[in-house]
JSON list of C-alpha atoms in Angstrom, two decimals:
[
{"chain": "A", "resi": 1, "resn": "MET", "atom": "CA", "xyz": [101.16, -160.08, 83.39]},
{"chain": "A", "resi": 2, "resn": "PHE", "atom": "CA", "xyz": [97.49, -158.02, 83.04]},
{"chain": "A", "resi": 3, "resn": "ASN", "atom": "CA", "xyz": [98.19, -153.83, 82.85]},
{"chain": "A", "resi": 4, "resn": "VAL", "atom": "CA", "xyz": [96.00, -152.55, 84.98]},
{"chain": "A", "resi": 5, "resn": "GLY", "atom": "CA", "xyz": [96.91, -148.47, 85.05]},
{"chain": "A", "resi": 6, "resn": "ILE", "atom": "CA", "xyz": [95.09, -146.07, 87.00]},
{"chain": "A", "resi": 7, "resn": "LEU", "atom": "CA", "xyz": [94.81, -142.38, 86.26]},
{"chain": "A", "resi": 8, "resn": "LEU", "atom": "CA", "xyz": [94.39, -140.42, 89.62]},
{"chain": "A", "resi": 9, "resn": "ILE", "atom": "CA", "xyz": [92.53, -136.94, 88.84]},
{"chain": "A", "resi": 10, "resn": "ASN", "atom": "CA", "xyz": [93.69, -135.06, 91.96]},
{"chain": "A", "resi": 11, "resn": "GLY", "atom": "CA", "xyz": [90.78, -134.71, 94.47]},
{"chain": "A", "resi": 12, "resn": "PHE", "atom": "CA", "xyz": [89.66, -139.07, 93.79]},
{"chain": "A", "resi": 13, "resn": "GLY", "atom": "CA", "xyz": [88.38, -140.78, 97.02]},
{"chain": "A", "resi": 14, "resn": "LEU", "atom": "CA", "xyz": [90.28, -143.04, 98.76]},
{"chain": "A", "resi": 15, "resn": "MET", "atom": "CA", "xyz": [87.71, -145.60, 99.46]},
{"chain": "A", "resi": 16, "resn": "SER", "atom": "CA", "xyz": [87.12, -146.15, 95.17]},
{"chain": "A", "resi": 17, "resn": "TYR", "atom": "CA", "xyz": [90.94, -145.94, 95.06]},
{"chain": "A", "resi": 18, "resn": "ALA", "atom": "CA", "xyz": [91.28, -148.91, 97.63]},
{"chain": "A", "resi": 19, "resn": "SER", "atom": "CA", "xyz": [88.72, -150.91, 96.21]},
{"chain": "A", "resi": 20, "resn": "LEU", "atom": "CA", "xyz": [90.25, -151.04, 92.77]},
{"chain": "A", "resi": 21, "resn": "ILE", "atom": "CA", "xyz": [93.48, -151.95, 93.98]},
{"chain": "A", "resi": 22, "resn": "GLU", "atom": "CA", "xyz": [92.84, -154.27, 96.81]},
{"chain": "A", "resi": 23, "resn": "PRO", "atom": "CA", "xyz": [91.05, -157.47, 94.30]},
{"chain": "A", "resi": 24, "resn": "LEU", "atom": "CA", "xyz": [94.45, -157.27, 92.33]},
{"chain": "A", "resi": 25, "resn": "ARG", "atom": "CA", "xyz": [96.58, -157.36, 94.68]},
{"chain": "A", "resi": 26, "resn": "ALA", "atom": "CA", "xyz": [94.20, -160.06, 96.67]},
{"chain": "A", "resi": 27, "resn": "ALA", "atom": "CA", "xyz": [94.18, -162.31, 93.04]},
{"chain": "A", "resi": 28, "resn": "ASN", "atom": "CA", "xyz": [97.59, -161.79, 93.15]},
{"chain": "A", "resi": 29, "resn": "LEU", "atom": "CA", "xyz": [97.96, -162.93, 96.12]},
{"chain": "A", "resi": 30, "resn": "LEU", "atom": "CA", "xyz": [95.70, -164.95, 96.44]},
{"chain": "A", "resi": 31, "resn": "SER", "atom": "CA", "xyz": [96.54, -167.72, 92.87]},
{"chain": "A", "resi": 32, "resn": "ASP", "atom": "CA", "xyz": [100.68, -167.42, 94.03]},
{"chain": "A", "resi": 33, "resn": "THR", "atom": "CA", "xyz": [101.12, -164.92, 90.28]},
{"chain": "A", "resi": 34, "resn": "ASP", "atom": "CA", "xyz": [101.36, -161.99, 89.40]},
{"chain": "A", "resi": 35, "resn": "SER", "atom": "CA", "xyz": [98.48, -161.83, 86.89]},
{"chain": "A", "resi": 36, "resn": "TYR", "atom": "CA", "xyz": [97.59, -158.32, 87.81]},
{"chain": "A", "resi": 37, "resn": "LYS", "atom": "CA", "xyz": [100.18, -155.66, 87.41]},
{"chain": "A", "resi": 38, "resn": "ILE", "atom": "CA", "xyz": [99.10, -151.72, 89.27]},
{"chain": "A", "resi": 39, "resn": "ILE", "atom": "CA", "xyz": [100.58, -148.35, 87.44]},
{"chain": "A", "resi": 40, "resn": "ASN", "atom": "CA", "xyz": [99.63, -145.65, 89.50]},
{"chain": "A", "resi": 41, "resn": "ILE", "atom": "CA", "xyz": [99.19, -142.79, 86.82]},
{"chain": "A", "resi": 42, "resn": "ASN", "atom": "CA", "xyz": [99.31, -139.12, 87.50]},
{"chain": "A", "resi": 43, "resn": "VAL", "atom": "CA", "xyz": [98.02, -136.21, 85.38]},
{"chain": "A", "resi": 44, "resn": "ASP", "atom": "CA", "xyz": [101.43, -133.57, 86.70]},
{"chain": "A", "resi": 45, "resn": "ASN", "atom": "CA", "xyz": [104.03, -133.70, 88.86]},
{"chain": "A", "resi": 46, "resn": "ASN", "atom": "CA", "xyz": [104.20, -137.97, 89.64]},
{"chain": "A", "resi": 47, "resn": "LEU", "atom": "CA", "xyz": [102.15, -136.63, 92.60]},
{"chain": "A", "resi": 48, "resn": "SER", "atom": "CA", "xyz": [98.36, -137.05, 92.80]},
{"chain": "A", "resi": 49, "resn": "VAL", "atom": "CA", "xyz": [96.33, -136.34, 96.12]},
{"chain": "A", "resi": 50, "resn": "SER", "atom": "CA", "xyz": [93.58, -137.48, 97.22]},
{"chain": "A", "resi": 51, "resn": "SER", "atom": "CA", "xyz": [89.91, -135.61, 98.50]},
{"chain": "A", "resi": 52, "resn": "SER", "atom": "CA", "xyz": [91.85, -136.87, 102.11]},
{"chain": "A", "resi": 53, "resn": "GLY", "atom": "CA", "xyz": [95.14, -135.47, 101.61]},
{"chain": "A", "resi": 54, "resn": "VAL", "atom": "CA", "xyz": [96.56, -138.94, 100.99]},
{"chain": "A", "resi": 55, "resn": "GLU", "atom": "CA", "xyz": [99.82, -137.91, 98.22]},
{"chain": "A", "resi": 56, "resn": "VAL", "atom": "CA", "xyz": [99.75, -141.44, 95.73]},
{"chain": "A", "resi": 57, "resn": "ARG", "atom": "CA", "xyz": [102.67, -141.70, 93.01]},
{"chain": "A", "resi": 58, "resn": "GLY", "atom": "CA", "xyz": [103.17, -142.02, 89.62]},
{"chain": "A", "resi": 59, "resn": "LYS", "atom": "CA", "xyz": [104.26, -142.07, 86.44]},
{"chain": "A", "resi": 60, "resn": "ASN", "atom": "CA", "xyz": [103.40, -139.04, 84.69]},
{"chain": "A", "resi": 61, "resn": "PHE", "atom": "CA", "xyz": [100.57, -139.50, 81.55]},
{"chain": "A", "resi": 62, "resn": "TYR", "atom": "CA", "xyz": [102.86, -139.05, 79.13]},
{"chain": "A", "resi": 63, "resn": "ASP", "atom": "CA", "xyz": [105.81, -141.12, 79.36]},
{"chain": "A", "resi": 64, "resn": "ASN", "atom": "CA", "xyz": [105.49, -144.13, 76.80]},
{"chain": "A", "resi": 65, "resn": "GLU", "atom": "CA", "xyz": [107.14, -146.54, 79.76]},
{"chain": "A", "resi": 66, "resn": "PHE", "atom": "CA", "xyz": [104.07, -148.64, 80.89]},
{"chain": "A", "resi": 67, "resn": "LYS", "atom": "CA", "xyz": [101.97, -151.51, 78.45]},
{"chain": "A", "resi": 68, "resn": "LEU", "atom": "CA", "xyz": [98.74, -150.41, 79.38]},
{"chain": "A", "resi": 69, "resn": "ASP", "atom": "CA", "xyz": [96.24, -152.95, 79.26]},
{"chain": "A", "resi": 70, "resn": "LEU", "atom": "CA", "xyz": [93.22, -151.19, 80.94]},
{"chain": "A", "resi": 71, "resn": "LEU", "atom": "CA", "xyz": [93.50, -147.91, 81.67]},
{"chain": "A", "resi": 72, "resn": "LEU", "atom": "CA", "xyz": [90.66, -146.98, 84.75]},
{"chain": "A", "resi": 73, "resn": "VAL", "atom": "CA", "xyz": [89.88, -142.42, 85.42]},
{"chain": "A", "resi": 74, "resn": "LEU", "atom": "CA", "xyz": [89.44, -142.68, 89.07]},
{"chain": "A", "resi": 75, "resn": "SER", "atom": "CA", "xyz": [87.63, -138.91, 90.47]},
{"chain": "A", "resi": 76, "resn": "GLY", "atom": "CA", "xyz": [86.10, -137.10, 92.90]},
{"chain": "A", "resi": 77, "resn": "GLY", "atom": "CA", "xyz": [85.15, -133.94, 93.83]},
{"chain": "A", "resi": 78, "resn": "ASP", "atom": "CA", "xyz": [83.76, -132.14, 90.72]},
{"chain": "A", "resi": 79, "resn": "PRO", "atom": "CA", "xyz": [84.84, -133.85, 87.78]},
{"chain": "A", "resi": 80, "resn": "PHE", "atom": "CA", "xyz": [83.03, -131.39, 85.77]},
{"chain": "A", "resi": 81, "resn": "LEU", "atom": "CA", "xyz": [86.25, -129.32, 86.29]},
{"chain": "A", "resi": 82, "resn": "PHE", "atom": "CA", "xyz": [88.97, -131.48, 84.73]},
{"chain": "A", "resi": 83, "resn": "ASN", "atom": "CA", "xyz": [89.52, -130.40, 81.02]},
{"chain": "A", "resi": 84, "resn": "ASN", "atom": "CA", "xyz": [93.02, -131.14, 80.65]},
{"chain": "A", "resi": 85, "resn": "LYS", "atom": "CA", "xyz": [93.15, -131.52, 76.51]},
{"chain": "A", "resi": 86, "resn": "ASN", "atom": "CA", "xyz": [96.25, -133.80, 76.61]},
{"chain": "A", "resi": 87, "resn": "VAL", "atom": "CA", "xyz": [94.36, -136.29, 78.82]},
{"chain": "A", "resi": 88, "resn": "PHE", "atom": "CA", "xyz": [91.66, -136.45, 76.81]},
{"chain": "A", "resi": 89, "resn": "ASN", "atom": "CA", "xyz": [93.70, -137.03, 73.29]},
{"chain": "A", "resi": 90, "resn": "TRP", "atom": "CA", "xyz": [95.80, -140.11, 75.25]},
{"chain": "A", "resi": 91, "resn": "LEU", "atom": "CA", "xyz": [93.04, -141.18, 76.39]},
{"chain": "A", "resi": 92, "resn": "LYS", "atom": "CA", "xyz": [92.10, -141.73, 72.68]},
{"chain": "A", "resi": 93, "resn": "LYS", "atom": "CA", "xyz": [95.85, -142.38, 71.54]},
{"chain": "A", "resi": 94, "resn": "LEU", "atom": "CA", "xyz": [95.25, -145.28, 74.16]},
{"chain": "A", "resi": 95, "resn": "ILE", "atom": "CA", "xyz": [91.55, -146.88, 72.76]},
{"chain": "A", "resi": 96, "resn": "LYS", "atom": "CA", "xyz": [93.55, -146.59, 68.97]},
{"chain": "A", "resi": 97, "resn": "PHE", "atom": "CA", "xyz": [96.17, -149.20, 70.08]},
{"chain": "A", "resi": 98, "resn": "GLY", "atom": "CA", "xyz": [93.63, -151.07, 71.38]},
{"chain": "A", "resi": 99, "resn": "VAL", "atom": "CA", "xyz": [93.85, -150.54, 75.57]},
{"chain": "A", "resi": 100, "resn": "ARG", "atom": "CA", "xyz": [90.52, -150.85, 77.73]},
{"chain": "A", "resi": 101, "resn": "ILE", "atom": "CA", "xyz": [89.58, -147.55, 78.90]},
{"chain": "A", "resi": 102, "resn": "GLY", "atom": "CA", "xyz": [86.88, -147.46, 82.19]},
{"chain": "A", "resi": 103, "resn": "GLY", "atom": "CA", "xyz": [86.03, -144.47, 84.43]},
{"chain": "A", "resi": 104, "resn": "VAL", "atom": "CA", "xyz": [85.04, -144.71, 88.44]},
{"chain": "A", "resi": 105, "resn": "SER", "atom": "CA", "xyz": [83.19, -142.57, 90.35]},
{"chain": "A", "resi": 106, "resn": "GLY", "atom": "CA", "xyz": [82.76, -138.76, 88.82]},
{"chain": "A", "resi": 107, "resn": "GLY", "atom": "CA", "xyz": [86.13, -140.80, 86.56]},
{"chain": "A", "resi": 108, "resn": "PRO", "atom": "CA", "xyz": [83.40, -141.08, 83.68]},
{"chain": "A", "resi": 109, "resn": "VAL", "atom": "CA", "xyz": [82.43, -137.76, 83.83]},
{"chain": "A", "resi": 110, "resn": "VAL", "atom": "CA", "xyz": [85.85, -137.49, 82.65]},
{"chain": "A", "resi": 111, "resn": "LEU", "atom": "CA", "xyz": [85.46, -139.81, 79.35]},
{"chain": "A", "resi": 112, "resn": "VAL", "atom": "CA", "xyz": [82.39, -138.54, 78.35]},
{"chain": "A", "resi": 113, "resn": "LYS", "atom": "CA", "xyz": [84.17, -135.22, 78.31]},
{"chain": "A", "resi": 114, "resn": "ALA", "atom": "CA", "xyz": [87.50, -136.98, 76.80]},
{"chain": "A", "resi": 115, "resn": "GLY", "atom": "CA", "xyz": [84.66, -137.89, 73.81]},
{"chain": "A", "resi": 116, "resn": "VAL", "atom": "CA", "xyz": [85.58, -141.77, 74.13]},
{"chain": "A", "resi": 117, "resn": "MET", "atom": "CA", "xyz": [82.09, -142.64, 75.54]},
{"chain": "A", "resi": 118, "resn": "LYS", "atom": "CA", "xyz": [79.53, -142.61, 72.89]},
{"chain": "A", "resi": 119, "resn": "GLY", "atom": "CA", "xyz": [77.85, -145.52, 71.92]},
{"chain": "A", "resi": 120, "resn": "LYS", "atom": "CA", "xyz": [78.73, -147.09, 75.42]},
{"chain": "A", "resi": 121, "resn": "ARG", "atom": "CA", "xyz": [76.65, -147.65, 77.89]},
{"chain": "A", "resi": 122, "resn": "MET", "atom": "CA", "xyz": [77.66, -146.94, 80.79]},
{"chain": "A", "resi": 123, "resn": "THR", "atom": "CA", "xyz": [77.54, -144.99, 85.14]},
{"chain": "A", "resi": 124, "resn": "VAL", "atom": "CA", "xyz": [78.73, -142.97, 87.31]},
{"chain": "A", "resi": 125, "resn": "HIS", "atom": "CA", "xyz": [78.53, -142.14, 90.81]},
{"chain": "A", "resi": 126, "resn": "TRP", "atom": "CA", "xyz": [75.01, -141.43, 90.97]},
{"chain": "A", "resi": 127, "resn": "GLU", "atom": "CA", "xyz": [76.30, -137.23, 92.77]},
{"chain": "A", "resi": 128, "resn": "HIS", "atom": "CA", "xyz": [77.38, -136.28, 89.03]},
{"chain": "A", "resi": 129, "resn": "ALA", "atom": "CA", "xyz": [74.13, -138.30, 87.02]},
{"chain": "A", "resi": 130, "resn": "SER", "atom": "CA", "xyz": [72.02, -135.57, 86.32]},
{"chain": "A", "resi": 131, "resn": "ALA", "atom": "CA", "xyz": [74.40, -133.28, 85.86]},
{"chain": "A", "resi": 132, "resn": "LEU", "atom": "CA", "xyz": [75.92, -135.50, 83.60]},
{"chain": "A", "resi": 133, "resn": "LEU", "atom": "CA", "xyz": [72.98, -136.47, 81.41]},
{"chain": "A", "resi": 134, "resn": "GLU", "atom": "CA", "xyz": [72.36, -132.47, 81.21]},
{"chain": "A", "resi": 135, "resn": "TYR", "atom": "CA", "xyz": [75.65, -131.78, 80.09]},
{"chain": "A", "resi": 136, "resn": "ASP", "atom": "CA", "xyz": [75.32, -134.06, 77.43]},
{"chain": "A", "resi": 137, "resn": "ASP", "atom": "CA", "xyz": [71.96, -135.98, 77.03]},
{"chain": "A", "resi": 138, "resn": "ARG", "atom": "CA", "xyz": [73.32, -138.67, 74.10]},
{"chain": "A", "resi": 139, "resn": "ILE", "atom": "CA", "xyz": [75.19, -140.56, 76.70]},
{"chain": "A", "resi": 140, "resn": "LEU", "atom": "CA", "xyz": [73.68, -144.20, 77.77]},
{"chain": "A", "resi": 141, "resn": "LEU", "atom": "CA", "xyz": [73.46, -143.42, 81.24]},
{"chain": "A", "resi": 142, "resn": "GLU", "atom": "CA", "xyz": [72.10, -146.59, 83.17]},
{"chain": "A", "resi": 143, "resn": "LYS", "atom": "CA", "xyz": [72.24, -146.68, 87.26]},
{"chain": "A", "resi": 144, "resn": "ASN", "atom": "CA", "xyz": [73.67, -149.79, 88.48]},
{"chain": "A", "resi": 145, "resn": "LEU", "atom": "CA", "xyz": [76.92, -150.43, 90.39]},
{"chain": "A", "resi": 146, "resn": "TYR", "atom": "CA", "xyz": [79.16, -151.43, 87.41]},
{"chain": "A", "resi": 147, "resn": "ILE", "atom": "CA", "xyz": [78.78, -151.98, 83.73]},
{"chain": "A", "resi": 148, "resn": "ILE", "atom": "CA", "xyz": [81.57, -153.24, 81.34]},
{"chain": "A", "resi": 149, "resn": "ASP", "atom": "CA", "xyz": [80.35, -152.61, 77.62]},
{"chain": "A", "resi": 150, "resn": "ARG", "atom": "CA", "xyz": [82.35, -153.91, 75.27]},
{"chain": "A", "resi": 151, "resn": "ASP", "atom": "CA", "xyz": [86.69, -152.04, 75.67]},
{"chain": "A", "resi": 152, "resn": "ARG", "atom": "CA", "xyz": [84.55, -149.77, 78.51]},
{"chain": "A", "resi": 153, "resn": "MET", "atom": "CA", "xyz": [84.37, -150.57, 82.13]},
{"chain": "A", "resi": 154, "resn": "THR", "atom": "CA", "xyz": [82.28, -147.51, 84.40]},
{"chain": "A", "resi": 155, "resn": "CYS", "atom": "CA", "xyz": [80.86, -147.70, 88.02]},
{"chain": "A", "resi": 156, "resn": "ALA", "atom": "CA", "xyz": [79.86, -145.89, 90.83]},
{"chain": "A", "resi": 157, "resn": "GLY", "atom": "CA", "xyz": [82.83, -144.66, 94.16]},
{"chain": "A", "resi": 158, "resn": "GLY", "atom": "CA", "xyz": [83.03, -146.34, 96.95]},
{"chain": "A", "resi": 159, "resn": "THR", "atom": "CA", "xyz": [82.64, -150.46, 96.83]},
{"chain": "A", "resi": 160, "resn": "ALA", "atom": "CA", "xyz": [81.30, -150.03, 93.53]},
{"chain": "A", "resi": 161, "resn": "PRO", "atom": "CA", "xyz": [84.71, -150.61, 91.85]},
{"chain": "A", "resi": 162, "resn": "MET", "atom": "CA", "xyz": [85.64, -153.72, 93.98]},
{"chain": "A", "resi": 163, "resn": "ASP", "atom": "CA", "xyz": [82.44, -155.66, 92.54]},
{"chain": "A", "resi": 164, "resn": "MET", "atom": "CA", "xyz": [84.01, -154.67, 88.99]},
{"chain": "A", "resi": 165, "resn": "MET", "atom": "CA", "xyz": [87.12, -155.11, 89.82]},
{"chain": "A", "resi": 166, "resn": "LEU", "atom": "CA", "xyz": [85.74, -159.24, 90.61]},
{"chain": "A", "resi": 167, "resn": "ALA", "atom": "CA", "xyz": [84.17, -159.23, 87.84]},
{"chain": "A", "resi": 168, "resn": "LEU", "atom": "CA", "xyz": [87.01, -158.40, 85.56]},
{"chain": "A", "resi": 169, "resn": "ILE", "atom": "CA", "xyz": [88.59, -161.00, 87.75]}
]
C-alpha cells in the first residue's frame, strides 16, 4: 500500500483536489487491489474548506497515526498568506524520515516558504509564478504542468495534478 497524504490548506481548489485523488481511486478500482491509500490531512480542526465552501474532513497534521510515502500540499487563493511554522517544521521532519514531498497549485509556494525546495526543480500554478520568483529568485522554477525532481513533486493547478498522478502510477 502506497500512502498518499494530501495537506489541504483552506481555500484549495476542488478541481485540483479531484485531479489528485481520482487517478489513485481509479488505479485501485481497475487493478482490483488497494495499491493507494488517500489520507486527507488538515491544518486544524480536522476540517479544511475549499474555495467553493466544500468541507473535507481529515486528520490533523500533527497526528502520528498515519505513515506516509508521499505528502502533497494543496493550496489555492493566496498561498503567500500561509505562515504556519508548525506545518513548516512538520514538512522538514517528514523529509528526514524519507517521505516524498510535493505541492499542487499554490502548494509549491508553501514548500518554498517552508524551505524545502532548495536545489530542486519545480513548477507552480501560473498565477503564483512571478510572485514566487520575487519572494525567492534562487528557486529553480520552470513552466511545466508538473515536475518530478528526485523526492519532490510539484504541479500547476486545475487538471495538471491528474497528469502528475498518472506519471506516479
